[in-house]
mmCIF file of C-alpha atoms in Angstrom:
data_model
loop_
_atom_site.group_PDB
_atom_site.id
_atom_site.type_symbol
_atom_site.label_atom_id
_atom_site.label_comp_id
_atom_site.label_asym_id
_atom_site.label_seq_id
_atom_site.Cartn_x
_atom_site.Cartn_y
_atom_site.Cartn_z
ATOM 1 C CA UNK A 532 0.000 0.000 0.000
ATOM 2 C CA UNK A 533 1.391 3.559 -0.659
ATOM 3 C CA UNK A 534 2.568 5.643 2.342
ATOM 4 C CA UNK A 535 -0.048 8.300 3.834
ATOM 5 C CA UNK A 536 2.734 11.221 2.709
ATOM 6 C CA UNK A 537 2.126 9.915 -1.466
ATOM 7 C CA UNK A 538 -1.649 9.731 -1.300
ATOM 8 C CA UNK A 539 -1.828 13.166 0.219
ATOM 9 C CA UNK A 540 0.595 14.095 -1.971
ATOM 10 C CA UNK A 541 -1.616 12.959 -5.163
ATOM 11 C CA UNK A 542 -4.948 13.854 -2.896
ATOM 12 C CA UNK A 543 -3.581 17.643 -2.880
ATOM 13 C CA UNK A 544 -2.582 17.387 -6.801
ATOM 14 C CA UNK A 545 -5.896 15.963 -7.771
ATOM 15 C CA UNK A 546 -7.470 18.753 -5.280
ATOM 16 C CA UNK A 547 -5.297 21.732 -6.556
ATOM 17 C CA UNK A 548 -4.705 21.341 -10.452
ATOM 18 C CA UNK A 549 -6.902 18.892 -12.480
ATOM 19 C CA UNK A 550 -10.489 19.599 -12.053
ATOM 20 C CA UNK A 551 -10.037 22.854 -13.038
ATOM 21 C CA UNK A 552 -9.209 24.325 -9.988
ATOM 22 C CA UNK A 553 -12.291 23.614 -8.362
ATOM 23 C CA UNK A 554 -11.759 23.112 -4.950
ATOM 24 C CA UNK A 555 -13.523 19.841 -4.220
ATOM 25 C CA UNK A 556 -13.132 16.828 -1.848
ATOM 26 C CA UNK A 557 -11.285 14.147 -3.555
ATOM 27 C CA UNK A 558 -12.110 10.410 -2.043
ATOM 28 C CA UNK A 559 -9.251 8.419 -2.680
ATOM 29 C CA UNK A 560 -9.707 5.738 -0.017
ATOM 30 C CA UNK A 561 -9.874 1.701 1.192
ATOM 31 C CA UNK A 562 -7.715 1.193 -2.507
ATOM 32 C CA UNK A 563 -6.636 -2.264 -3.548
ATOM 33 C CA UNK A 564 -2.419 -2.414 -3.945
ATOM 34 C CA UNK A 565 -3.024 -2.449 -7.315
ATOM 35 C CA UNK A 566 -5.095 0.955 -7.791
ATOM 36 C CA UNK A 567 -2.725 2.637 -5.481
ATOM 37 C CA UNK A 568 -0.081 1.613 -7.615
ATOM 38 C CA UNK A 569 -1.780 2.892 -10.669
ATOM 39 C CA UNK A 570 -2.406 6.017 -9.031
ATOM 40 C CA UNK A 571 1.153 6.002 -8.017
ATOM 41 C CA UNK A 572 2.136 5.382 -12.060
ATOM 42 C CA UNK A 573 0.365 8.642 -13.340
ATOM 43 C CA UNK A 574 1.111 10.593 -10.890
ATOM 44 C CA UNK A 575 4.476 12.064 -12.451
ATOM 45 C CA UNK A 576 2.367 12.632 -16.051
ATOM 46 C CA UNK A 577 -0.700 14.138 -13.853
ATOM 47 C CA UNK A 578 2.125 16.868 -12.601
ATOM 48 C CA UNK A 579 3.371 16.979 -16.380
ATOM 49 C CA UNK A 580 0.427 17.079 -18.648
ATOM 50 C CA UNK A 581 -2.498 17.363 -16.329
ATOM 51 C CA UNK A 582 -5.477 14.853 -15.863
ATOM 52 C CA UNK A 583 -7.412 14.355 -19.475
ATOM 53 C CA UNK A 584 -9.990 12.567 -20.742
ATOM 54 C CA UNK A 585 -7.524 10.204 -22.855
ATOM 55 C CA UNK A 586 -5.998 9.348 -19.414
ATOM 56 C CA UNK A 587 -9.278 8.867 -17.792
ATOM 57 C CA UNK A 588 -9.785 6.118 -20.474
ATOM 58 C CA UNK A 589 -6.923 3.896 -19.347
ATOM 59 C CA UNK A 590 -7.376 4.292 -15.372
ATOM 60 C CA UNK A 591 -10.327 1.109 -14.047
ATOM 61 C CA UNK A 592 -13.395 2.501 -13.186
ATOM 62 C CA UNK A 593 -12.016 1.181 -9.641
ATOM 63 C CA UNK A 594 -9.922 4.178 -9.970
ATOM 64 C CA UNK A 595 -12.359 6.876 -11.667
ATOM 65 C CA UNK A 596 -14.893 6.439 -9.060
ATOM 66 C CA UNK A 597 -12.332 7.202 -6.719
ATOM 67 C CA UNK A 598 -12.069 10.248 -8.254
ATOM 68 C CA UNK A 599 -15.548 11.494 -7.934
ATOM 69 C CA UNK A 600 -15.710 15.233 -6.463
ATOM 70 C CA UNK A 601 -18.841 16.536 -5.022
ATOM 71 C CA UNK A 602 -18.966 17.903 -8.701
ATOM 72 C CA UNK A 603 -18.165 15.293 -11.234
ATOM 73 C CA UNK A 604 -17.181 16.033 -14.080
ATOM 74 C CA UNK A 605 -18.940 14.814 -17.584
ATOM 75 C CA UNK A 606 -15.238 13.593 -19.117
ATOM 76 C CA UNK A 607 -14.570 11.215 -16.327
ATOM 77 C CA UNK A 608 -18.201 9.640 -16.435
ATOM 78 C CA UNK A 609 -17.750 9.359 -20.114
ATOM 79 C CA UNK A 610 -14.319 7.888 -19.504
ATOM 80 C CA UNK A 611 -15.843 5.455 -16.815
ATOM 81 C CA UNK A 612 -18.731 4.619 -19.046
ATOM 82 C CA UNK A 613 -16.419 2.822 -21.700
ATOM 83 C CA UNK A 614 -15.042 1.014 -18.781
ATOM 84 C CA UNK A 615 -18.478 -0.402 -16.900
ATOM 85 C CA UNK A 616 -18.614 -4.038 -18.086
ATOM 86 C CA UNK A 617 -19.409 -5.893 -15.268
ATOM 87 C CA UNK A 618 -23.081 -6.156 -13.717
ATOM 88 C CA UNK A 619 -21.308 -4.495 -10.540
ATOM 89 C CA UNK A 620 -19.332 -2.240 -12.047
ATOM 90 C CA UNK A 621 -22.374 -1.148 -14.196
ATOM 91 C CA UNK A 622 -24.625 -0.848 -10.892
ATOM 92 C CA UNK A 623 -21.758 1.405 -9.209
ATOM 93 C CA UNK A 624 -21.372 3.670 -12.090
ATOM 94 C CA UNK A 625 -25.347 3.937 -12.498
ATOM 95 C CA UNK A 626 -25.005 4.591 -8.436
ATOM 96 C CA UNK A 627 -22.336 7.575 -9.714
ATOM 97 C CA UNK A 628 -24.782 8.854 -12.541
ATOM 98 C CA UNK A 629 -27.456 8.749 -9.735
ATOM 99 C CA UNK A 630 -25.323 11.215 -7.334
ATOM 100 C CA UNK A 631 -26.446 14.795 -6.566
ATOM 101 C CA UNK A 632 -24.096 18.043 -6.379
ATOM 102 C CA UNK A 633 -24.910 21.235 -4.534
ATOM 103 C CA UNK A 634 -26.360 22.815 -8.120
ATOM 104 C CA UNK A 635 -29.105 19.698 -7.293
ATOM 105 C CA UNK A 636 -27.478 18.195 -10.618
ATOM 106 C CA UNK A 637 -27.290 14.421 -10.919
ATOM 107 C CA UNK A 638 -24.289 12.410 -12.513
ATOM 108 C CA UNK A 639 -26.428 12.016 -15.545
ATOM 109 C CA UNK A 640 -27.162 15.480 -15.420
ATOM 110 C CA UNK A 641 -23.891 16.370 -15.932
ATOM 111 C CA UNK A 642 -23.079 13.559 -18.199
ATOM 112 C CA UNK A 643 -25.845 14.718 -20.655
ATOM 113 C CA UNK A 644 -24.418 18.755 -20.111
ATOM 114 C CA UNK A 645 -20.849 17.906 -21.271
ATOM 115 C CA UNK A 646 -21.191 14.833 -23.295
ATOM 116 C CA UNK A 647 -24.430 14.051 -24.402
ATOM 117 C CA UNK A 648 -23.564 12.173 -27.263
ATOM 118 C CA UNK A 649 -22.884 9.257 -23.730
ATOM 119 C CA UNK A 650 -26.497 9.253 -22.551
ATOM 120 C CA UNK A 651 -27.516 6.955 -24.646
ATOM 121 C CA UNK A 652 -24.784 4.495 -23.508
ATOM 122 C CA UNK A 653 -25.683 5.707 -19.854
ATOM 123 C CA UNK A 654 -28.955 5.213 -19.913
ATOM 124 C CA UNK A 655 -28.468 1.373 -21.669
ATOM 125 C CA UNK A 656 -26.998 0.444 -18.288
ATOM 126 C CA UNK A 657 -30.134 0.354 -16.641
ATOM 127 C CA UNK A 658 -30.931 -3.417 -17.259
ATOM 128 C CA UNK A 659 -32.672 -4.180 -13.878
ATOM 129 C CA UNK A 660 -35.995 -2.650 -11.941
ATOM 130 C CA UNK A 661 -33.985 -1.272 -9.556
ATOM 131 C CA UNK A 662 -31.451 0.953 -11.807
ATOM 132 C CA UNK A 663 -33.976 1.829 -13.804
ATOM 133 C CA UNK A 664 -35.692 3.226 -10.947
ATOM 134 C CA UNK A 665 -32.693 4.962 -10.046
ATOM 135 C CA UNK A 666 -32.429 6.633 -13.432
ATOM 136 C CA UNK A 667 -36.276 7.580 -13.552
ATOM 137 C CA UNK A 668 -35.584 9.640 -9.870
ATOM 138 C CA UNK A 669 -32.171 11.098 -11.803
ATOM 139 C CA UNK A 670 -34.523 12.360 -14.362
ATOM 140 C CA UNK A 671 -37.046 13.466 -12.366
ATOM 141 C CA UNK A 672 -34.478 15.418 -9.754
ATOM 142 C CA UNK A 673 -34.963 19.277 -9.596
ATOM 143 C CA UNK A 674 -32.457 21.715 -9.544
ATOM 144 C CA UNK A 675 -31.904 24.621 -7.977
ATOM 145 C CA UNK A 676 -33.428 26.556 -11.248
ATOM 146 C CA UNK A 677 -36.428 24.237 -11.380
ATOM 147 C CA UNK A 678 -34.994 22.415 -13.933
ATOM 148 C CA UNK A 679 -35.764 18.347 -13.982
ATOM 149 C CA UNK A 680 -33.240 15.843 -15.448
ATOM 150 C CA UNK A 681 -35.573 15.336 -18.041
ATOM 151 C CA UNK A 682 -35.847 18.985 -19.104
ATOM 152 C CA UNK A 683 -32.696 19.678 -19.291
ATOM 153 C CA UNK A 684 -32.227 16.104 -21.481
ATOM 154 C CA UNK A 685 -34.820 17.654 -23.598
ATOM 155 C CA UNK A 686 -32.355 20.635 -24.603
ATOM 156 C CA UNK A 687 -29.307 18.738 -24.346
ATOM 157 C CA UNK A 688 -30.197 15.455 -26.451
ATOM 158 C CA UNK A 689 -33.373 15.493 -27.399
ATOM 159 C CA UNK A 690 -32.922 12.559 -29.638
ATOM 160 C CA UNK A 691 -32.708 10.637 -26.239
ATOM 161 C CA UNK A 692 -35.876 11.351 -24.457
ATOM 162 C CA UNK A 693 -37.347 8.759 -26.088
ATOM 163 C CA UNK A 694 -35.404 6.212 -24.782
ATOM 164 C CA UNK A 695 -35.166 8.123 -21.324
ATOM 165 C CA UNK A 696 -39.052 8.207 -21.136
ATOM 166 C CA UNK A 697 -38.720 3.982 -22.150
ATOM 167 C CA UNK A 698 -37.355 3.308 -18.532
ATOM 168 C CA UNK A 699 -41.039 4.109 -16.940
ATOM 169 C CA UNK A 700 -42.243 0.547 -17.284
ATOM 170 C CA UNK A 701 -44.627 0.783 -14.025
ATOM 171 C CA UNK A 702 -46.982 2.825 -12.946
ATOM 172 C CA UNK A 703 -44.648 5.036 -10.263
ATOM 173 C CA UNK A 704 -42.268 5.555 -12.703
ATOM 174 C CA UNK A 705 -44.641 7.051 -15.672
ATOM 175 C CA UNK A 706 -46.523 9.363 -12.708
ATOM 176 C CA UNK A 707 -43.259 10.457 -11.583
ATOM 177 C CA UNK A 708 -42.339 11.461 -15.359
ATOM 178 C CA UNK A 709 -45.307 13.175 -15.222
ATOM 179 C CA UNK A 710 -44.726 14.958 -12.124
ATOM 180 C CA UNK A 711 -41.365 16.408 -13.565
ATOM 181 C CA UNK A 712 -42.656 17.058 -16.855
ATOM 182 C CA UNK A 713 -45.721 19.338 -14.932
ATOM 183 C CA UNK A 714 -42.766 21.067 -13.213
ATOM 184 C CA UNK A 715 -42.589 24.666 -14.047
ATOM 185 C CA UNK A 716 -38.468 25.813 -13.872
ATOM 186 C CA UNK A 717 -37.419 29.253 -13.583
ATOM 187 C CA UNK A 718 -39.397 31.015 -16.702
ATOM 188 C CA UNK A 719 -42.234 28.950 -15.806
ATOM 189 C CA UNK A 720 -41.363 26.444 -18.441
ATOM 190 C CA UNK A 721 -42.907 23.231 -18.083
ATOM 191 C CA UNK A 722 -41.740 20.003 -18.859
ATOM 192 C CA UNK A 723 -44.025 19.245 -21.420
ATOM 193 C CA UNK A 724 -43.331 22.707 -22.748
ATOM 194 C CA UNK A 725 -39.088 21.867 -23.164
ATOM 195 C CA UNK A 726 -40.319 19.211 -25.144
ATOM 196 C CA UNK A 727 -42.638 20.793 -27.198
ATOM 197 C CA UNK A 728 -39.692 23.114 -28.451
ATOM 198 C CA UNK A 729 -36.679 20.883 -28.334
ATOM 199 C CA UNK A 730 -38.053 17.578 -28.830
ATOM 200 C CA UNK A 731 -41.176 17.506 -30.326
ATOM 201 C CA UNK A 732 -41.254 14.275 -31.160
ATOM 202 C CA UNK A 733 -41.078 12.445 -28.001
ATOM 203 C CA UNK A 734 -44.405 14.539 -26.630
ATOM 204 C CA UNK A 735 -47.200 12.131 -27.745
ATOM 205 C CA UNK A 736 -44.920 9.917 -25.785
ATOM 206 C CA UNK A 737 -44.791 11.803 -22.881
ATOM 207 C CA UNK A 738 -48.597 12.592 -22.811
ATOM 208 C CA UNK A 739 -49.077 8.700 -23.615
ATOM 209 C CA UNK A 740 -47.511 8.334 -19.885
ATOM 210 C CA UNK A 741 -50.543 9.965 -18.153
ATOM 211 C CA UNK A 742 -52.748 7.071 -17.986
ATOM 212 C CA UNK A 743 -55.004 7.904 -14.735
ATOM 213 C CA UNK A 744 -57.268 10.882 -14.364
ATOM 214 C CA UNK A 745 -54.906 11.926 -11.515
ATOM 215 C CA UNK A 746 -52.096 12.394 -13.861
ATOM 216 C CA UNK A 747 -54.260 13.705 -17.086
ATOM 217 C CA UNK A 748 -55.434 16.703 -15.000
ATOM 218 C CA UNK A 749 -51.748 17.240 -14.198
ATOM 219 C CA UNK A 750 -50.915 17.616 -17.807
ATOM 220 C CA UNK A 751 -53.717 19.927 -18.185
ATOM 221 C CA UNK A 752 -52.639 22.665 -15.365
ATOM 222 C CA UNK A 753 -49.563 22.035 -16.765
ATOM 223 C CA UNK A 754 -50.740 23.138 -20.519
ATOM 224 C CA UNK A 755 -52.065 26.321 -18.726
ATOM 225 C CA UNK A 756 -49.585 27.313 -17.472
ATOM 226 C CA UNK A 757 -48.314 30.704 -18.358
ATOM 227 C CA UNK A 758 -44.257 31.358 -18.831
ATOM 228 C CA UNK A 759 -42.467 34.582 -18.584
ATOM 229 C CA UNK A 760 -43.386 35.828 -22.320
ATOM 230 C CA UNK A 761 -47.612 34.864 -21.591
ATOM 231 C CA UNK A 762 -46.805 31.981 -23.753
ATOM 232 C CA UNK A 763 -49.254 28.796 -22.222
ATOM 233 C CA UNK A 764 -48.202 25.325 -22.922
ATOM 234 C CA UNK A 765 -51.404 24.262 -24.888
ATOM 235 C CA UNK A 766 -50.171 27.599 -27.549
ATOM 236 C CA UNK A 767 -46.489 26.087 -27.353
ATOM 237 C CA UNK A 768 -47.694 22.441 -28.285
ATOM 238 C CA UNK A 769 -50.036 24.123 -31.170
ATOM 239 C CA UNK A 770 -46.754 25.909 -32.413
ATOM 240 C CA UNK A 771 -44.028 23.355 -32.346
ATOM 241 C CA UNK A 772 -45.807 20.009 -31.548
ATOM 242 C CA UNK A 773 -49.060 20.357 -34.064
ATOM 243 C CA UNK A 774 -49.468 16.487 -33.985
ATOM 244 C CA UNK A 775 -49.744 16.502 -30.338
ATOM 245 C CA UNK A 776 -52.490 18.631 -29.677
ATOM 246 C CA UNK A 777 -55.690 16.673 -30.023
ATOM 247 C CA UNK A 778 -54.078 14.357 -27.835
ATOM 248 C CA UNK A 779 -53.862 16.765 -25.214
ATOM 249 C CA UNK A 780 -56.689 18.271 -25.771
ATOM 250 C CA UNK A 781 -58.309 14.886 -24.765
ATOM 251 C CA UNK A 782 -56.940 14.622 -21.489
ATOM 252 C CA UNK A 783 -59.752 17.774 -20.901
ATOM 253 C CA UNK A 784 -62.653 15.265 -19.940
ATOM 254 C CA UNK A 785 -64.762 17.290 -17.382
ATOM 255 C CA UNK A 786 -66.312 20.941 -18.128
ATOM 256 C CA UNK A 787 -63.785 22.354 -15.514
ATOM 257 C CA UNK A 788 -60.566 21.111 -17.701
ATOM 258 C CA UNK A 789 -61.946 22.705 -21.190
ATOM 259 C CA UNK A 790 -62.910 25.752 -19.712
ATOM 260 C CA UNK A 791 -59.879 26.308 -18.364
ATOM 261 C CA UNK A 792 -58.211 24.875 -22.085
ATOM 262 C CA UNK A 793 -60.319 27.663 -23.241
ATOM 263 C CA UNK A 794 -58.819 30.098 -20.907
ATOM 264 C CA UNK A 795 -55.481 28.977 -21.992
ATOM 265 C CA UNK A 796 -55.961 29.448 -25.789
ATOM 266 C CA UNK A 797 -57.076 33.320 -25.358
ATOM 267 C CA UNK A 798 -54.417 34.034 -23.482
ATOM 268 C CA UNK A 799 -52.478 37.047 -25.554
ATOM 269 C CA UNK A 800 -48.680 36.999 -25.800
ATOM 270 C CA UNK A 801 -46.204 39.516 -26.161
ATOM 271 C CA UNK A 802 -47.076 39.559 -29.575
ATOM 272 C CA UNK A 803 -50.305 39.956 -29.530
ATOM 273 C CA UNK A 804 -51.499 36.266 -30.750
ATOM 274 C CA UNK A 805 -53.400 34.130 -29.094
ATOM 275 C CA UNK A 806 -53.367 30.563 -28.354
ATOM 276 C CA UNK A 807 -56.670 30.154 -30.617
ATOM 277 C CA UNK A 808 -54.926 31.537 -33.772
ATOM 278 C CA UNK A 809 -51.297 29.502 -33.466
ATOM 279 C CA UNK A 810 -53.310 26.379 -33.397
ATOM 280 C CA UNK A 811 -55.658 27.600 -36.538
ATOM 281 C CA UNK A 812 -52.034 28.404 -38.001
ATOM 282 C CA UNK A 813 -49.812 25.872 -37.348
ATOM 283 C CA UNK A 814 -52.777 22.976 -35.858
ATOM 284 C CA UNK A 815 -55.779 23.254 -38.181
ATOM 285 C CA UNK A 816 -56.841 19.743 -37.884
ATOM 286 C CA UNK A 817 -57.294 20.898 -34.152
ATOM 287 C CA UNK A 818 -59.075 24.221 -34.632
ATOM 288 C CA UNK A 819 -62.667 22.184 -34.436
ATOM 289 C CA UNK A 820 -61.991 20.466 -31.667
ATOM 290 C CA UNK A 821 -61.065 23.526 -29.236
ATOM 291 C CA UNK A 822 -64.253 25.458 -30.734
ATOM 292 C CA UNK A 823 -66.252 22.462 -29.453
ATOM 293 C CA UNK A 824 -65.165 23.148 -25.971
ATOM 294 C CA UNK A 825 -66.865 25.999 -25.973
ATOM 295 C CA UNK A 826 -70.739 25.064 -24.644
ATOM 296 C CA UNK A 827 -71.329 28.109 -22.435
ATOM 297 C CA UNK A 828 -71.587 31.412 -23.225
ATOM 298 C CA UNK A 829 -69.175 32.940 -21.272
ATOM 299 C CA UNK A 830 -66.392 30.704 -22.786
ATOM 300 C CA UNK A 831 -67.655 31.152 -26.644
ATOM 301 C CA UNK A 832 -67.642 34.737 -25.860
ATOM 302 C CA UNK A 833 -63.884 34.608 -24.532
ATOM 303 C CA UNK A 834 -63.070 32.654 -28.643
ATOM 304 C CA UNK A 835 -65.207 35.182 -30.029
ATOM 305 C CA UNK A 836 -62.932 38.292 -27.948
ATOM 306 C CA UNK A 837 -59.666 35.985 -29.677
ATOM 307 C CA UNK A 838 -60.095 35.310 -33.061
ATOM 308 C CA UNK A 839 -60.674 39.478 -33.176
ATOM 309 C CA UNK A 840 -57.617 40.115 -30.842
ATOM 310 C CA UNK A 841 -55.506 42.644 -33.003
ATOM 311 C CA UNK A 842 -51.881 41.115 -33.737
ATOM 312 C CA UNK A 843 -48.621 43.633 -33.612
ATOM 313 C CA UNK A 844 -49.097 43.991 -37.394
ATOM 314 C CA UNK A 845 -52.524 45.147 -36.621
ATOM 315 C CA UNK A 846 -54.447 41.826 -38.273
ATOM 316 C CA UNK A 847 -57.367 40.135 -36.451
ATOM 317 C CA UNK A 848 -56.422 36.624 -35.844
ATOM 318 C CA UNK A 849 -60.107 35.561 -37.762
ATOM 319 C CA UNK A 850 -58.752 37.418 -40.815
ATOM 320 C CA UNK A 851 -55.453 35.599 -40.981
ATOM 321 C CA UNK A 852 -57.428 32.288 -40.125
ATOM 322 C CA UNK A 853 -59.669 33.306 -42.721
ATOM 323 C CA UNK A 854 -57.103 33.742 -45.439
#
């Protein structure tokens, strides 16, 4: 075993000069021989070259996760990823990806920030209940912006919410998803909303996850919700999700849940549209379906008050429907 004066020498090192000079706890502890001795080995070209990714790759993931810092960084979960190829060794790393830092960031969090090409190889881990449980709470973590795993997965690789949204395979697990894709982040951005914008394609699979009433009427507070430019989700979904809104509109099953649909669509944004006009725009095979909520007369008057909101260009939203 190496003598307490070498670890704290390499301890210190680590500490002081590779993770760019963050100052962060390094565990380097209960080692075998043989990882002290690797430590030991790249210590001289850690003083020399400093620690990178390439070196990362060679070190065991016995190693790497003795590396960890209450920040981790994405380079040596990357590094560790190609590395995982036991059942253990994949559960510990998953255990890693599962971590929280002070930002309330997971491993996978951070994984998906720096590299998110690795998510998918991340996220193929997961081969038992339990680790995929572990990587549906990951996604569903909040941060300290209000941002959930899965939002920010949404921006980072939104070709990989698909597969992310795959690991709900019981009924906790999809209501959880929900949960975090109801949450509203620091512009009062939804979940649902992310993906409407940065991966459009994974929200009929998102919305396909609300399966009791419980979690419909989630989605539809959540499609109400207003963000920091009066955008509502419901207008966002009309504007960069068309093929998703009838199925959203369907989770609004009692008179409570259209009217406040309706409310939703005639909400005016900075620019002067409404909800109502972006889906006759960009959702007309939807445009029959909201008028159809409309059975009282207070909420056909609020459509009526819409379609004749003036726009910034000074056009009626019936007129542009109309043309």
């Amino acid at each position: 075993m190496l003598s307490t004066p070498w670890l704290a020498a390499i301890e210190e090192y680590i500490e002081d000069q590779i993770l760019c000079g963050l100052r962060a706890m390094v565990r380097v502890c209960n080692n075998t021989k043989e990882d002290n001795e690797l430590l030991l080995r790249y210590y001289d070209q850690l003083k020399k070259d400093r620690f990178s990714p390439l070196m990362g790759a060679r070190l065991p993931l016995s190693v790497l996760l003795k590396l960890y810092t209450s920040e981790p960084t994405g380079w040596a979960l990357a590094a560790a990823l190609t590395l995982a190829t036991t059942e253990d060794a994949k559960s510990r790393l998953i255990a890693a990806l599962y971590q929280i830092n002070d930002k309330g960031w997971t491993g996978l969090r951070v994984l998906g920030g720096d590299f998110p090409e690795s998510v998918g190889a991340a996220l193929a881990l997961a081969t038992t209940q339990e680790d995929r449980s572990k990587f549906v709470i990951a996604l569903c973590q909040v941060d300290n912006n209000n941002w959930t795993g899965i939002m920010a997965l949404a921006y980072d690789a939104p070709e990989l919410v698909n597969s992310a949204l795959a690991l709900a395979t019981t009924q906790d697990h999809k209501s959880k998803f929900v949960a975090a894709l109801c949450q509203a982040n620091s512009n009062n951005w939804t979940g649902i909303k992310v993906l409407a914008q940065y991966a459009s394609k994974s929200v009929n699979v998102a919305l396909a996850l609300a399966t009791t009433q419980e979690d419909r009427s989630k989605f539809v507070i959540a499609l109400c919700q207003v963000d920091n430019n009066n955008w509502t989700g419901i207008r966002s979904l009309g504007r960069y999700a068309p093929e998703s809104v009838n199925s959203a509109l369907a989770f609004a099953t009692t008179a409570e849940d259209k009217a406040k649909i309706i409310a939703a669509l005639c909400q005016v944004t900075s620019d002067n549209w409404t909800g109502i006009r972006s889906v006759g725009v960009h959702a007309p095979k939807s445009f029959n379906t909201v008028l159809a909520f409309a059975t009282t007369v207070e909420d056909k008057s609020k459509i009526l008050t819409a379609l004749c909101q003036i726009d910034s260009e000074g056009e009626a939203g019936l007129k542009v429907l109309l043309d």
